[in-house]
DNA sequence: GTCTATAGCCCGATAGAC
DNA sequence: GTCTATCGGGCTATAGAC
């Protein structure tokens, strides 16, 4: 208690900090090796949090995976919302999405890889596909509006328009993170915006 | 050659048949549960081939995974080539690709899921990203030609044009296989062709 | 809440009969 | 080539001291 020899004490005070460490460290490991390829001892080593502490905060490994999933989707959703004021045109909203993806790929590739790759290989059941989460539904709303306003080609429905538009940036993200694309996406983001808009515009 | 009395005999004669059974059964399992989520006993049960027989044909589990990878890439490449005569326009080649993806999603979803999802979660090291394999390189060649011929917008390089075009069909495939898209891709393939061509055309 | 130690389980890979 | 039986190892999750 009163003993404060070094700053080390602090670490034991805040459990939230440990939870956060575990989530970040294991998200990184899951992205690199897949859910089943990561053991609890791996997480202990990478996070610096002991087995006991991990199990005191997460019921089991699967629960931890679900928390990571929710955390990441929320993070992406918040980032997208923070870049919008609410009165953008459909075209502008979509552009913001593409910019965000391009910048995340370069600034936080772990998070982006998780978004793109983690869902699949359904070792953990019941995770909603990333493309069916809030931020993507949000885009769909705007695409409905775009169709109603007549700025989008009318032979497609909003789902097709959405997948077409987002497919371009998301595939660019995949190729960049697989090392196929040498150039940072931040350099080519405007070309991607133009390509994907041309694909769906009226 | 020598006549065989009953069909049963054949099974023990041909080891290739077992190899094939193992590859098909484990590809399906890998797609469903991920590499690490599938045990050898699982494969034994699903394929009907015993542990010993599996290890006599594949050095270890990782080698099996690599054989599946190679088999699948070859299969896709062959399918693509079989639909081409060699004197199509760039636009036609690309259309053939999109059609193939759309039809595979409906006819052989396991194979298509493998193509899309399996690479990631690199439990097995040294697998070339699916987007960096023969069929995709082949498309890139045509896109170079398209740029040279001036039918594609000239501010993009062939890699960007390629990822843009293929991104549309591949994302449609993802969403369809995740259950987000209700309609079979065979129904919307022409819209996808039009969208993706509009994205890159001059 | 947090730690270490360990119980109990199942896996990958092999051995040895056929 | 193919089978069954099994070994050693490493995993998840828990127990019990602090």
Coordinates of C-alpha atoms (C1' of nucleotides) in Angstrom, one line a residue:
Chain A
X1 CA 0.0 0.0 0.0
X2 CA 1.9 3.0 1.3
X3 CA 5.1 1.5 -0.1
X4 CA 6.0 3.1 -3.3
X5 CA 9.5 2.3 -4.2
X6 CA 9.1 2.6 -8.0
X7 CA 6.5 3.4 -10.6
X8 CA 5.8 -0.3 -10.9
X9 CA 3.0 -0.1 -8.3
X10 CA 0.8 1.7 -10.8
X11 CA 0.5 -1.3 -13.0
X12 CA -1.4 -3.3 -10.4
X13 CA -3.9 -0.5 -9.7
X14 CA -5.6 -0.3 -13.0
X15 CA -7.3 -3.5 -14.3
X16 CA -8.6 -1.7 -17.4
X17 CA -5.1 -1.2 -18.5
X18 CA -4.4 -4.9 -18.4
X19 CA -7.6 -5.7 -20.3
X20 CA -6.5 -3.3 -23.0
X21 CA -3.1 -4.8 -23.2
X22 CA -4.5 -8.2 -23.6
X23 CA -6.9 -7.1 -26.3
X24 CA -4.2 -5.3 -28.3
X25 CA -1.6 -8.0 -27.9
X26 CA -3.9 -10.8 -28.8
X27 CA -5.4 -9.0 -31.7
X28 CA -2.0 -8.7 -33.2
X29 CA -1.2 -12.3 -32.6
X30 CA -4.6 -13.5 -34.0
X31 CA -3.9 -11.5 -37.2
X32 CA -0.5 -13.0 -37.6
X33 CA -1.2 -16.6 -36.8
X34 CA -5.0 -17.1 -36.7
X35 CA -7.2 -17.7 -33.7
X36 CA -6.2 -21.4 -33.3
X37 CA -2.6 -20.7 -33.9
X38 CA -2.3 -18.5 -30.8
X39 CA -2.1 -20.1 -27.3
X40 CA -2.8 -18.5 -24.0
X41 CA 0.9 -18.7 -23.1
X42 CA 1.6 -16.8 -26.3
X43 CA -0.8 -14.1 -25.2
X44 CA 0.8 -14.1 -21.7
X45 CA 4.2 -13.5 -23.2
X46 CA 3.1 -10.8 -25.6
X47 CA 0.9 -8.9 -23.3
X48 CA 2.9 -9.3 -20.1
X49 CA -0.3 -10.2 -18.3
X50 CA -0.5 -13.6 -16.5
X51 CA -2.7 -16.5 -17.3
X52 CA -4.7 -16.0 -14.1
X53 CA -5.3 -12.3 -14.8
X54 CA -6.4 -13.1 -18.3
X55 CA -9.0 -15.6 -17.1
X56 CA -10.2 -13.3 -14.4
X57 CA -11.2 -10.8 -17.1
X58 CA -12.2 -13.1 -19.9
X59 CA -14.3 -16.2 -19.4
X60 CA -12.3 -18.1 -22.0
X61 CA -10.4 -17.7 -25.2
X62 CA -13.5 -17.5 -27.3
X63 CA -14.9 -14.7 -25.2
X64 CA -11.7 -12.9 -25.6
X65 CA -12.0 -13.2 -29.4
X66 CA -15.5 -11.9 -29.3
X67 CA -14.4 -8.9 -27.3
X68 CA -11.7 -8.1 -29.8
X69 CA -14.2 -8.3 -32.6
X70 CA -16.6 -5.9 -31.0
X71 CA -13.8 -3.6 -30.0
X72 CA -12.4 -3.4 -33.5
X73 CA -15.8 -2.9 -35.2
X74 CA -16.6 -0.1 -32.8
X75 CA -13.2 1.5 -33.3
X76 CA -13.7 1.6 -37.1
X77 CA -17.2 2.9 -36.7
X78 CA -16.1 5.7 -34.5
X79 CA -13.3 6.7 -36.8
X80 CA -15.7 6.9 -39.7
X81 CA -18.3 8.9 -37.8
X82 CA -15.6 11.3 -36.5
X83 CA -14.8 12.2 -40.0
X84 CA -18.4 13.1 -41.0
X85 CA -20.5 16.1 -40.1
X86 CA -23.7 14.7 -41.3
X87 CA -24.5 16.9 -44.3
X88 CA -22.1 15.4 -46.9
X89 CA -23.3 14.3 -50.3
X90 CA -23.4 10.6 -51.0
X91 CA -20.3 11.0 -53.1
X92 CA -18.5 12.7 -50.2
X93 CA -19.4 10.1 -47.6
X94 CA -18.1 7.4 -49.9
X95 CA -14.9 9.3 -50.4
X96 CA -14.4 9.6 -46.6
X97 CA -14.8 5.8 -46.4
X98 CA -12.1 5.2 -49.0
X99 CA -9.7 7.7 -47.4
X100 CA -10.2 6.2 -44.0
X101 CA -9.4 2.7 -45.3
X102 CA -6.3 3.9 -47.2
X103 CA -5.0 5.7 -44.1
X104 CA -5.7 2.9 -41.7
X105 CA -3.9 0.5 -43.9
X106 CA -0.8 2.6 -43.5
X107 CA -1.2 3.8 -39.9
X108 CA -2.7 0.8 -38.2
X109 CA -2.3 -2.3 -40.4
X110 CA -3.0 -4.7 -37.6
X111 CA -6.5 -3.2 -37.1
X112 CA -7.1 -3.2 -40.8
X113 CA -5.9 -6.8 -41.2
X114 CA -8.2 -7.8 -38.5
X115 CA -11.1 -6.1 -40.2
X116 CA -10.4 -7.8 -43.5
X117 CA -9.1 -11.2 -42.7
X118 CA -10.2 -12.2 -39.2
X119 CA -13.8 -13.1 -39.7
X120 CA -13.0 -16.1 -41.8
X121 CA -12.0 -19.5 -40.8
X122 CA -14.9 -19.5 -38.4
X123 CA -13.2 -21.1 -35.4
X124 CA -15.2 -18.7 -33.3
X125 CA -18.9 -19.1 -34.1
X126 CA -21.4 -16.3 -34.2
X127 CA -19.2 -13.3 -35.2
X128 CA -21.1 -11.1 -37.5
X129 CA -19.4 -10.7 -40.8
X130 CA -17.5 -7.5 -40.8
X131 CA -19.4 -6.3 -43.9
X132 CA -22.6 -6.6 -42.0
X133 CA -21.7 -4.3 -39.1
X134 CA -22.7 -0.7 -38.3
X135 CA -20.3 1.2 -40.5
X136 CA -21.2 -0.8 -43.5
X137 CA -24.9 -0.5 -42.8
X138 CA -24.4 3.2 -42.5
X139 CA -22.9 3.4 -45.9
X140 CA -25.8 1.4 -47.3
X141 CA -28.2 4.1 -46.0
X142 CA -26.4 6.7 -48.0
X143 CA -26.4 4.5 -51.0
X144 CA -30.2 4.2 -50.8
X145 CA -30.3 7.9 -50.7
X146 CA -28.0 8.1 -53.7
X147 CA -30.3 5.8 -55.7
X148 CA -33.3 7.9 -54.7
X149 CA -31.6 11.1 -55.7
X150 CA -30.7 9.5 -59.1
X151 CA -26.9 10.1 -58.8
X152 CA -26.3 6.3 -59.0
X153 CA -27.0 4.1 -61.9
X154 CA -30.5 2.7 -61.4
X155 CA -30.1 -0.9 -62.6
X156 CA -28.3 -1.8 -59.4
X157 CA -29.7 -2.0 -55.9
X158 CA -28.0 -0.4 -52.9
X159 CA -26.3 -3.6 -51.9
X160 CA -24.6 -4.1 -55.2
X161 CA -23.7 -0.4 -55.4
X162 CA -22.2 -0.7 -51.9
X163 CA -20.2 -3.9 -52.6
X164 CA -18.9 -2.4 -55.8
X165 CA -17.8 0.8 -54.2
X166 CA -16.2 -0.7 -51.1
X167 CA -14.8 -3.6 -53.0
X168 CA -12.3 -1.4 -54.7
X169 CA -10.7 0.1 -51.6
X170 CA -10.9 -3.1 -49.6
X171 CA -9.2 -5.0 -52.3
X172 CA -6.5 -2.4 -52.5
X173 CA -6.1 -2.7 -48.8
X174 CA -5.7 -6.5 -49.1
X175 CA -3.1 -6.3 -51.9
X176 CA -1.2 -3.6 -50.0
X177 CA -1.1 -5.7 -46.9
X178 CA -0.1 -8.8 -48.7
X179 CA 2.9 -6.9 -50.1
X180 CA 1.7 -7.0 -53.7
X181 CA 1.3 -3.2 -53.9
X182 CA 4.5 -1.3 -53.2
X183 CA 3.0 2.1 -53.1
X184 CA 1.3 3.4 -49.9
X185 CA -2.4 3.6 -50.4
X186 CA -2.3 7.2 -49.3
X187 CA -0.6 8.0 -52.5
X188 CA -3.2 6.4 -54.8
X189 CA -6.3 7.1 -52.7
X190 CA -7.7 9.6 -55.1
X191 CA -7.4 7.2 -58.1
X192 CA -9.3 4.6 -56.0
X193 CA -12.0 7.2 -55.2
X194 CA -12.4 8.0 -58.8
X195 CA -12.5 4.4 -60.0
X196 CA -15.0 3.3 -57.4
X197 CA -17.2 6.3 -58.0
X198 CA -17.2 5.7 -61.8
X199 CA -18.3 2.2 -61.2
X200 CA -21.6 3.2 -59.7
X201 CA -22.4 6.7 -60.7
X202 CA -25.4 7.4 -63.0
Chain B
X1 CA -5.4 -53.7 -69.1
X2 CA -6.2 -56.7 -66.9
X3 CA -9.9 -56.9 -66.2
X4 CA -11.0 -56.5 -62.7
X5 CA -13.6 -58.6 -61.0
X6 CA -15.6 -56.1 -59.0
X7 CA -15.5 -52.4 -58.6
X8 CA -14.3 -52.8 -55.0
X9 CA -10.9 -54.0 -56.0
X10 CA -10.2 -50.8 -57.7
X11 CA -10.3 -48.8 -54.5
X12 CA -7.3 -50.5 -53.1
X13 CA -5.4 -50.4 -56.4
X14 CA -5.5 -46.7 -56.8
X15 CA -3.7 -44.6 -54.2
X16 CA -4.4 -41.5 -56.2
X17 CA -8.0 -41.8 -55.3
X18 CA -7.3 -41.6 -51.6
X19 CA -5.0 -38.7 -52.0
X20 CA -7.8 -36.9 -53.8
X21 CA -10.3 -37.8 -51.1
X22 CA -8.0 -36.4 -48.5
X23 CA -7.4 -33.2 -50.4
X24 CA -11.1 -32.6 -51.0
X25 CA -12.2 -33.5 -47.5
X26 CA -9.6 -31.4 -45.8
X27 CA -10.0 -28.4 -48.0
X28 CA -13.6 -28.4 -47.0
X29 CA -12.7 -28.7 -43.3
X30 CA -10.0 -26.0 -43.6
X31 CA -12.5 -23.6 -45.1
X32 CA -15.0 -24.3 -42.4
X33 CA -12.8 -24.3 -39.4
X34 CA -9.4 -22.9 -40.4
X35 CA -6.1 -24.8 -40.6
X36 CA -5.5 -25.0 -36.9
X37 CA -9.1 -25.9 -36.1
X38 CA -8.9 -29.1 -38.1
X39 CA -7.2 -32.2 -36.6
X40 CA -5.9 -35.2 -38.3
X41 CA -8.6 -37.3 -36.7
X42 CA -11.1 -34.9 -38.2
X43 CA -9.7 -35.5 -41.6
X44 CA -9.6 -39.2 -41.0
X45 CA -13.3 -39.2 -40.3
X46 CA -14.3 -36.9 -43.1
X47 CA -12.2 -38.5 -45.8
X48 CA -12.6 -42.1 -44.7
X49 CA -8.8 -42.5 -45.1
X50 CA -6.8 -43.7 -42.1
X51 CA -4.1 -41.8 -40.3
X52 CA -1.4 -44.1 -41.5
X53 CA -2.5 -43.7 -45.1
X54 CA -2.6 -40.0 -44.8
X55 CA 0.9 -39.8 -43.5
X56 CA 2.2 -42.2 -46.1
X57 CA 1.1 -39.7 -48.8
X58 CA 1.8 -36.4 -47.0
X59 CA 4.8 -35.7 -44.9
X60 CA 2.8 -33.8 -42.4
X61 CA -0.2 -31.6 -42.0
X62 CA 1.6 -28.5 -43.3
X63 CA 2.6 -30.3 -46.5
X64 CA -1.0 -31.4 -47.0
X65 CA -2.1 -27.7 -46.7
X66 CA 0.5 -26.7 -49.3
X67 CA -0.7 -29.4 -51.7
X68 CA -4.3 -28.1 -51.3
X69 CA -3.2 -24.6 -52.0
X70 CA -1.4 -25.6 -55.2
X71 CA -4.2 -27.8 -56.3
X72 CA -6.7 -25.0 -55.9
X73 CA -4.8 -22.4 -57.7
X74 CA -4.2 -24.7 -60.6
X75 CA -7.8 -25.6 -60.7
X76 CA -8.9 -22.0 -60.9
X77 CA -6.2 -21.2 -63.5
X78 CA -7.3 -24.1 -65.7
X79 CA -10.9 -23.1 -65.5
X80 CA -10.1 -19.6 -66.5
X81 CA -7.9 -20.7 -69.4
X82 CA -10.5 -23.2 -70.6
X83 CA -12.9 -20.3 -71.2
X84 CA -10.6 -18.3 -73.3
X85 CA -9.5 -18.8 -76.9
X86 CA -6.7 -16.2 -76.8
X87 CA -8.0 -13.5 -79.2
X88 CA -10.5 -11.8 -76.9
X89 CA -10.4 -8.1 -76.2
X90 CA -9.3 -6.9 -72.8
X91 CA -12.8 -6.2 -71.9
X92 CA -13.9 -9.7 -72.9
X93 CA -11.1 -11.3 -70.9
X94 CA -12.2 -9.4 -67.8
X95 CA -15.8 -10.3 -68.3
X96 CA -14.8 -14.0 -68.5
X97 CA -13.1 -13.6 -65.2
X98 CA -16.1 -12.1 -63.5
X99 CA -18.4 -14.7 -64.9
X100 CA -16.2 -17.5 -63.7
X101 CA -16.1 -16.1 -60.2
X102 CA -19.8 -15.6 -60.1
X103 CA -20.5 -19.2 -61.3
X104 CA -17.9 -20.7 -59.0
X105 CA -19.5 -19.1 -56.0
X106 CA -22.7 -20.8 -56.8
X107 CA -21.3 -24.1 -58.1
X108 CA -18.3 -24.8 -55.9
X109 CA -18.4 -22.5 -52.9
X110 CA -15.8 -24.5 -51.0
X111 CA -13.3 -23.9 -53.7
X112 CA -14.2 -20.2 -54.0
X113 CA -14.0 -19.8 -50.2
X114 CA -10.7 -21.4 -50.2
X115 CA -9.5 -18.9 -52.8
X116 CA -10.8 -15.9 -51.0
X117 CA -10.3 -16.7 -47.3
X118 CA -7.7 -19.4 -46.8
X119 CA -4.5 -17.5 -47.4
X120 CA -4.9 -15.4 -44.3
X121 CA -4.1 -16.3 -40.8
X122 CA -0.7 -17.5 -41.9
X123 CA -0.5 -20.6 -39.9
X124 CA 1.2 -22.2 -42.9
X125 CA 4.1 -20.1 -43.9
X126 CA 5.2 -19.5 -47.5
X127 CA 2.0 -19.7 -49.4
X128 CA 1.9 -17.2 -52.1
X129 CA -1.1 -14.8 -51.7
X130 CA -3.8 -15.9 -54.0
X131 CA -3.8 -12.5 -55.8
X132 CA -0.2 -13.1 -56.8
X133 CA -0.7 -16.4 -58.6
X134 CA -0.9 -17.3 -62.3
X135 CA -4.5 -16.4 -63.1
X136 CA -4.1 -13.0 -61.6
X137 CA -0.8 -12.3 -63.3
X138 CA -2.5 -13.4 -66.5
X139 CA -5.1 -10.7 -66.0
X140 CA -2.4 -8.2 -65.3
X141 CA -0.9 -8.9 -68.7
X142 CA -4.1 -8.0 -70.4
X143 CA -4.5 -4.9 -68.4
X144 CA -1.1 -3.7 -69.5
X145 CA -2.3 -4.2 -73.0
X146 CA -5.5 -2.3 -72.3
X147 CA -3.5 0.6 -71.0
X148 CA -1.3 0.5 -74.1
X149 CA -4.3 0.4 -76.4
X150 CA -5.8 3.3 -74.6
X151 CA -9.1 1.6 -73.6
X152 CA -8.3 2.2 -69.9
X153 CA -8.1 5.4 -68.1
X154 CA -4.5 6.4 -68.2
X155 CA -3.9 7.9 -64.7
X156 CA -3.9 4.4 -63.2
X157 CA -1.3 1.7 -63.6
X158 CA -2.1 -1.9 -64.4
X159 CA -2.0 -3.0 -60.8
X160 CA -4.6 -0.5 -59.7
X161 CA -6.8 -1.2 -62.7
X162 CA -6.5 -4.9 -61.9
X163 CA -7.4 -4.6 -58.2
X164 CA -10.2 -2.2 -59.0
X165 CA -11.7 -4.6 -61.6
X166 CA -11.3 -7.8 -59.6
X167 CA -12.2 -6.1 -56.4
X168 CA -15.8 -5.8 -57.4
X169 CA -16.5 -9.5 -58.3
X170 CA -14.4 -10.8 -55.4
X171 CA -16.2 -8.6 -52.9
X172 CA -19.5 -9.7 -54.3
X173 CA -18.3 -13.3 -53.9
X174 CA -17.4 -12.6 -50.2
X175 CA -20.7 -11.1 -49.4
X176 CA -22.6 -13.8 -51.1
X177 CA -20.7 -16.5 -49.3
X178 CA -21.1 -14.7 -46.0
X179 CA -24.9 -14.8 -46.5
X180 CA -25.3 -11.0 -46.9
X181 CA -26.3 -11.2 -50.5
X182 CA -29.5 -13.2 -51.0
X183 CA -29.4 -13.3 -54.8
X184 CA -27.2 -15.8 -56.7
X185 CA -24.3 -14.0 -58.3
X186 CA -25.2 -15.6 -61.6
X187 CA -28.3 -13.3 -61.6
X188 CA -26.3 -10.1 -61.1
X189 CA -23.1 -10.9 -63.0
X190 CA -23.8 -8.6 -65.8
X191 CA -24.3 -5.7 -63.5
X192 CA -21.0 -6.5 -61.8
X193 CA -19.3 -6.7 -65.2
X194 CA -20.7 -3.3 -66.1
X195 CA -19.8 -1.7 -62.8
X196 CA -16.3 -2.9 -62.8
X197 CA -15.6 -2.0 -66.4
X198 CA -17.0 1.5 -65.8
X199 CA -14.5 1.8 -63.0
X200 CA -11.4 1.5 -65.2
X201 CA -12.4 2.3 -68.7
X202 CA -11.1 5.3 -70.5
Chain C
dG1 C1' -7.3 -9.2 -8.2
dT2 C1' -3.1 -11.5 -9.4
dC3 C1' 0.2 -14.9 -9.4
dT4 C1' 2.4 -19.9 -10.2
dA5 C1' 1.7 -24.6 -10.8
dT6 C1' -0.7 -28.3 -12.6
dA7 C1' -4.6 -31.3 -13.9
dG8 C1' -6.7 -33.3 -17.7
dC9 C1' -7.3 -33.5 -22.5
dC10 C1' -6.4 -34.0 -27.3
dC11 C1' -3.2 -33.4 -31.0
dG12 C1' 0.5 -34.6 -34.4
dA13 C1' 3.3 -38.0 -35.7
dT14 C1' 5.2 -42.8 -35.4
dA15 C1' 5.6 -47.9 -34.6
dG16 C1' 4.7 -52.3 -35.9
dA17 C1' 1.3 -55.9 -37.5
dC18 C1' -0.6 -57.2 -41.7
Chain D
dG1 C1' 0.4 -49.4 -48.8
dT2 C1' -2.7 -49.5 -45.0
dC3 C1' -4.2 -50.3 -40.6
dT4 C1' -4.7 -49.6 -35.2
dA5 C1' -2.6 -48.3 -31.1
dT6 C1' 0.1 -45.3 -28.7
dC7 C1' 3.8 -41.8 -27.1
dG8 C1' 5.3 -37.4 -26.0
dG9 C1' 4.1 -32.6 -26.0
dG10 C1' 1.6 -28.6 -25.5
dC11 C1' -2.8 -26.9 -24.9
dT12 C1' -7.0 -24.7 -22.1
dA13 C1' -8.7 -23.9 -17.9
dT14 C1' -8.6 -24.2 -12.8
dA15 C1' -6.8 -24.4 -8.0
dG16 C1' -4.8 -22.4 -4.3
dA17 C1' -1.3 -19.2 -2.2
dC18 C1' -0.8 -14.3 -1.7

